[in-house]
Coordinates of C-alpha atoms in Angstrom, one line a residue:
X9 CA 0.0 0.0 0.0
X10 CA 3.1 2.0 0.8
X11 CA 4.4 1.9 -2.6
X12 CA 1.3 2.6 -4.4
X13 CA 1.4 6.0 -2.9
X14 CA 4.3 7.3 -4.5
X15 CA 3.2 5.9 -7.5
X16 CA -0.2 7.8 -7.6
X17 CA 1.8 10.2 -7.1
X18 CA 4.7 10.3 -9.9
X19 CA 0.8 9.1 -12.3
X20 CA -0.9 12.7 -11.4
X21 CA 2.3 14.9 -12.0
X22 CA 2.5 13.0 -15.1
X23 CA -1.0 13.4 -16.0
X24 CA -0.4 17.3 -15.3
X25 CA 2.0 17.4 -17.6
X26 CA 0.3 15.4 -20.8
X27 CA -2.9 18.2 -20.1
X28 CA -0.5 20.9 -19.7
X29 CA 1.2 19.8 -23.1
X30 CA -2.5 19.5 -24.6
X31 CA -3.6 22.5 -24.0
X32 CA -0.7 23.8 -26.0
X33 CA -1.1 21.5 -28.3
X34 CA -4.7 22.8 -28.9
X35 CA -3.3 26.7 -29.4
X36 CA -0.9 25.5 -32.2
X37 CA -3.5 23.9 -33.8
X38 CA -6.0 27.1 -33.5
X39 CA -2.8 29.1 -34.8
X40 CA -2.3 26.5 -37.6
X41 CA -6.0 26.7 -38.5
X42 CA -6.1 30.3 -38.8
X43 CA -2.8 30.3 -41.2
X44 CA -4.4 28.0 -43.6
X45 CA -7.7 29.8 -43.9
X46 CA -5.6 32.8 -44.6
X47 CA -3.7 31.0 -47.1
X48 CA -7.1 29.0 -48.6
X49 CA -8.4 32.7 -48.8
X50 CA -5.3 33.8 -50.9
X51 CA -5.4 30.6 -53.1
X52 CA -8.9 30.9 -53.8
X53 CA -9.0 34.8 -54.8
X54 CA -5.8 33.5 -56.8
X55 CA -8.5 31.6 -58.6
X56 CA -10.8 33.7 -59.4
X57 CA -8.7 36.3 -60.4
X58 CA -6.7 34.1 -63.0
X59 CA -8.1 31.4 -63.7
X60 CA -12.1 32.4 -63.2
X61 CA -12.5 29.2 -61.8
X62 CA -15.2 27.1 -61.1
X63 CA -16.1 27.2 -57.3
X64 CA -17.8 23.8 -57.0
X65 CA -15.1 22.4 -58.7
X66 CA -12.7 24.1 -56.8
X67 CA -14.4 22.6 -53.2
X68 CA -14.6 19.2 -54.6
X69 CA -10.6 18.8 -55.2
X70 CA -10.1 20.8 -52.4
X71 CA -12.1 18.3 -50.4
X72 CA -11.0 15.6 -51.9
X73 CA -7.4 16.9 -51.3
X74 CA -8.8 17.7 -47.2
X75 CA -8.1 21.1 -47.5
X76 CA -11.3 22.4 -47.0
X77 CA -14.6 20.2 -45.7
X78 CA -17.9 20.7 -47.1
X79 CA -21.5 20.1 -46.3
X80 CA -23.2 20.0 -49.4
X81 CA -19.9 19.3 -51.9
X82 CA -20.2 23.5 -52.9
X83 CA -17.8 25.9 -51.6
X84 CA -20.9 28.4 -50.0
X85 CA -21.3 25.4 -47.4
X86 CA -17.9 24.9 -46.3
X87 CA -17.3 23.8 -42.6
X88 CA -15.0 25.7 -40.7
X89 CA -12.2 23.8 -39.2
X90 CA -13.4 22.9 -35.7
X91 CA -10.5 23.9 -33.7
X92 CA -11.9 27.8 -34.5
X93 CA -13.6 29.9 -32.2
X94 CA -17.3 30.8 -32.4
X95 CA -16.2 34.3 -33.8
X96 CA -14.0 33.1 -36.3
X97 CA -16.3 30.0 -37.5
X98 CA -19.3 32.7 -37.6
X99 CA -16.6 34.8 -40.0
X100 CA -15.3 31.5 -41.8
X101 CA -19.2 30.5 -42.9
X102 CA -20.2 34.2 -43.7
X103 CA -17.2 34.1 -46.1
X104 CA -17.7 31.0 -48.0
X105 CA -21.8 31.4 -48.3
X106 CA -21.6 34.8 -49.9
X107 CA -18.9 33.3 -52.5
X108 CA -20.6 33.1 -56.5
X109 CA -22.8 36.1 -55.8
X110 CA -21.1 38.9 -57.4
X111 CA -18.5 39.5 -60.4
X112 CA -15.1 38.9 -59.9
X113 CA -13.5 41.7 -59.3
X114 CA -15.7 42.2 -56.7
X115 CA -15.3 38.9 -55.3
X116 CA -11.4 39.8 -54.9
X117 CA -11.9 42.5 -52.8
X118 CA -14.6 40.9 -50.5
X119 CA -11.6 37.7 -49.9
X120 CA -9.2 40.3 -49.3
X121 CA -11.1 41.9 -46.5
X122 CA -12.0 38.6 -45.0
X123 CA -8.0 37.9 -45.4
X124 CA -7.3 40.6 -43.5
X125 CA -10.1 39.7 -40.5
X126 CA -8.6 36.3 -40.7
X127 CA -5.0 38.1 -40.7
X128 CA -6.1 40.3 -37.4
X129 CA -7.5 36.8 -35.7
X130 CA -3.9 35.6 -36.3
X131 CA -2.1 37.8 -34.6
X132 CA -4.9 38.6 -31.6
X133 CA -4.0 34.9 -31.0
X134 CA -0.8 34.8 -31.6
X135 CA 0.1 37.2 -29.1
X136 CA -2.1 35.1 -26.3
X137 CA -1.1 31.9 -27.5
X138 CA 2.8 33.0 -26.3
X139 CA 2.2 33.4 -23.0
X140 CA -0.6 30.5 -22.8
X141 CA 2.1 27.7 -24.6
X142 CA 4.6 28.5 -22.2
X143 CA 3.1 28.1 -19.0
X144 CA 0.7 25.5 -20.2
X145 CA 3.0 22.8 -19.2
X146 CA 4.0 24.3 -16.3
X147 CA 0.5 25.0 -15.0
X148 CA 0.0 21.0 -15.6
X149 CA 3.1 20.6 -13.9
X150 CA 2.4 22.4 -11.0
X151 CA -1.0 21.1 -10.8
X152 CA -0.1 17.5 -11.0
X153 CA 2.6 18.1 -8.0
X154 CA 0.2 19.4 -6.0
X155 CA -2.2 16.9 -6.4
X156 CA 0.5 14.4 -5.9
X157 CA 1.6 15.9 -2.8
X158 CA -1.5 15.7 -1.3
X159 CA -1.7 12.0 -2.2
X160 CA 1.4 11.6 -0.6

């Protein structure tokens, strides 16, 4: 009974640590979500611009290449990636259904604004996301120790 003490112990600081590393996992992956609909925004006013691409042909090799999931197979019901915020999704899906609606020119324009929103998102969580990745492990560190401590 002794022993299993100290082991419960050494399990709950380690346990700290995986939801400590977790959590920062879960900011890079925000971070990494926001880059590519940034970049899926670039490539797709690329698109129109130059090539005057179809858009439901687009979202099918897109989807088919996971870049970009759909509801429907058209590119006005794209999903946003889940690991968004409500804000951003809400921005992501306002986006995508107005796509097809207007000329092309126009189109640009109304991709480079939401560029730019998704540009500003970046680095609003970019600047928390320092601060949050570094002491996330210690924060599950610190919390596993003291639950292990008062184990002990």
């Amino acid at each position: 009974m002794n022993a299993l003490r100290p082991a419960g112990a050494v399990g709950f600081v380690l346990c700290g640590w995986c939801a400590g590393d977790a959590a920062r996992l879960h900011t890079q992956e925000h971070l990494e979500a926001l880059e590519a609909v940034r970049a899926l925004l670039e490539e797709l006013e690329q698109e129109i611009t130059f090539r005057r691409a179809d858009l439901n042909a687009l979202a099918r090799r897109w989807a088919a290449e996971q870049r970009l999931q759909t509801g429907q197979g058209t590119l006005q019901s794209a999903l946003p990636p889940p690991c968004l915020t409500r804000q951003e999704a809400a921005c992501f899906r306002e986006c995508f259904a107005g796509l097809g609606r207007a000329e092309a020119e126009q189109e640009c324009q109304r991709l480079a604004l939401y560029r730019e929103r998704f540009a500003g998102y970046w680095h609003q969580s970019q600047q928390t996301a320092q601060e949050q990745m570094t002491l996330a492990r210690r924060l599950g560190l610190a919390a596993g120790l003291a639950v292990g401590i008062l184990l002990l």
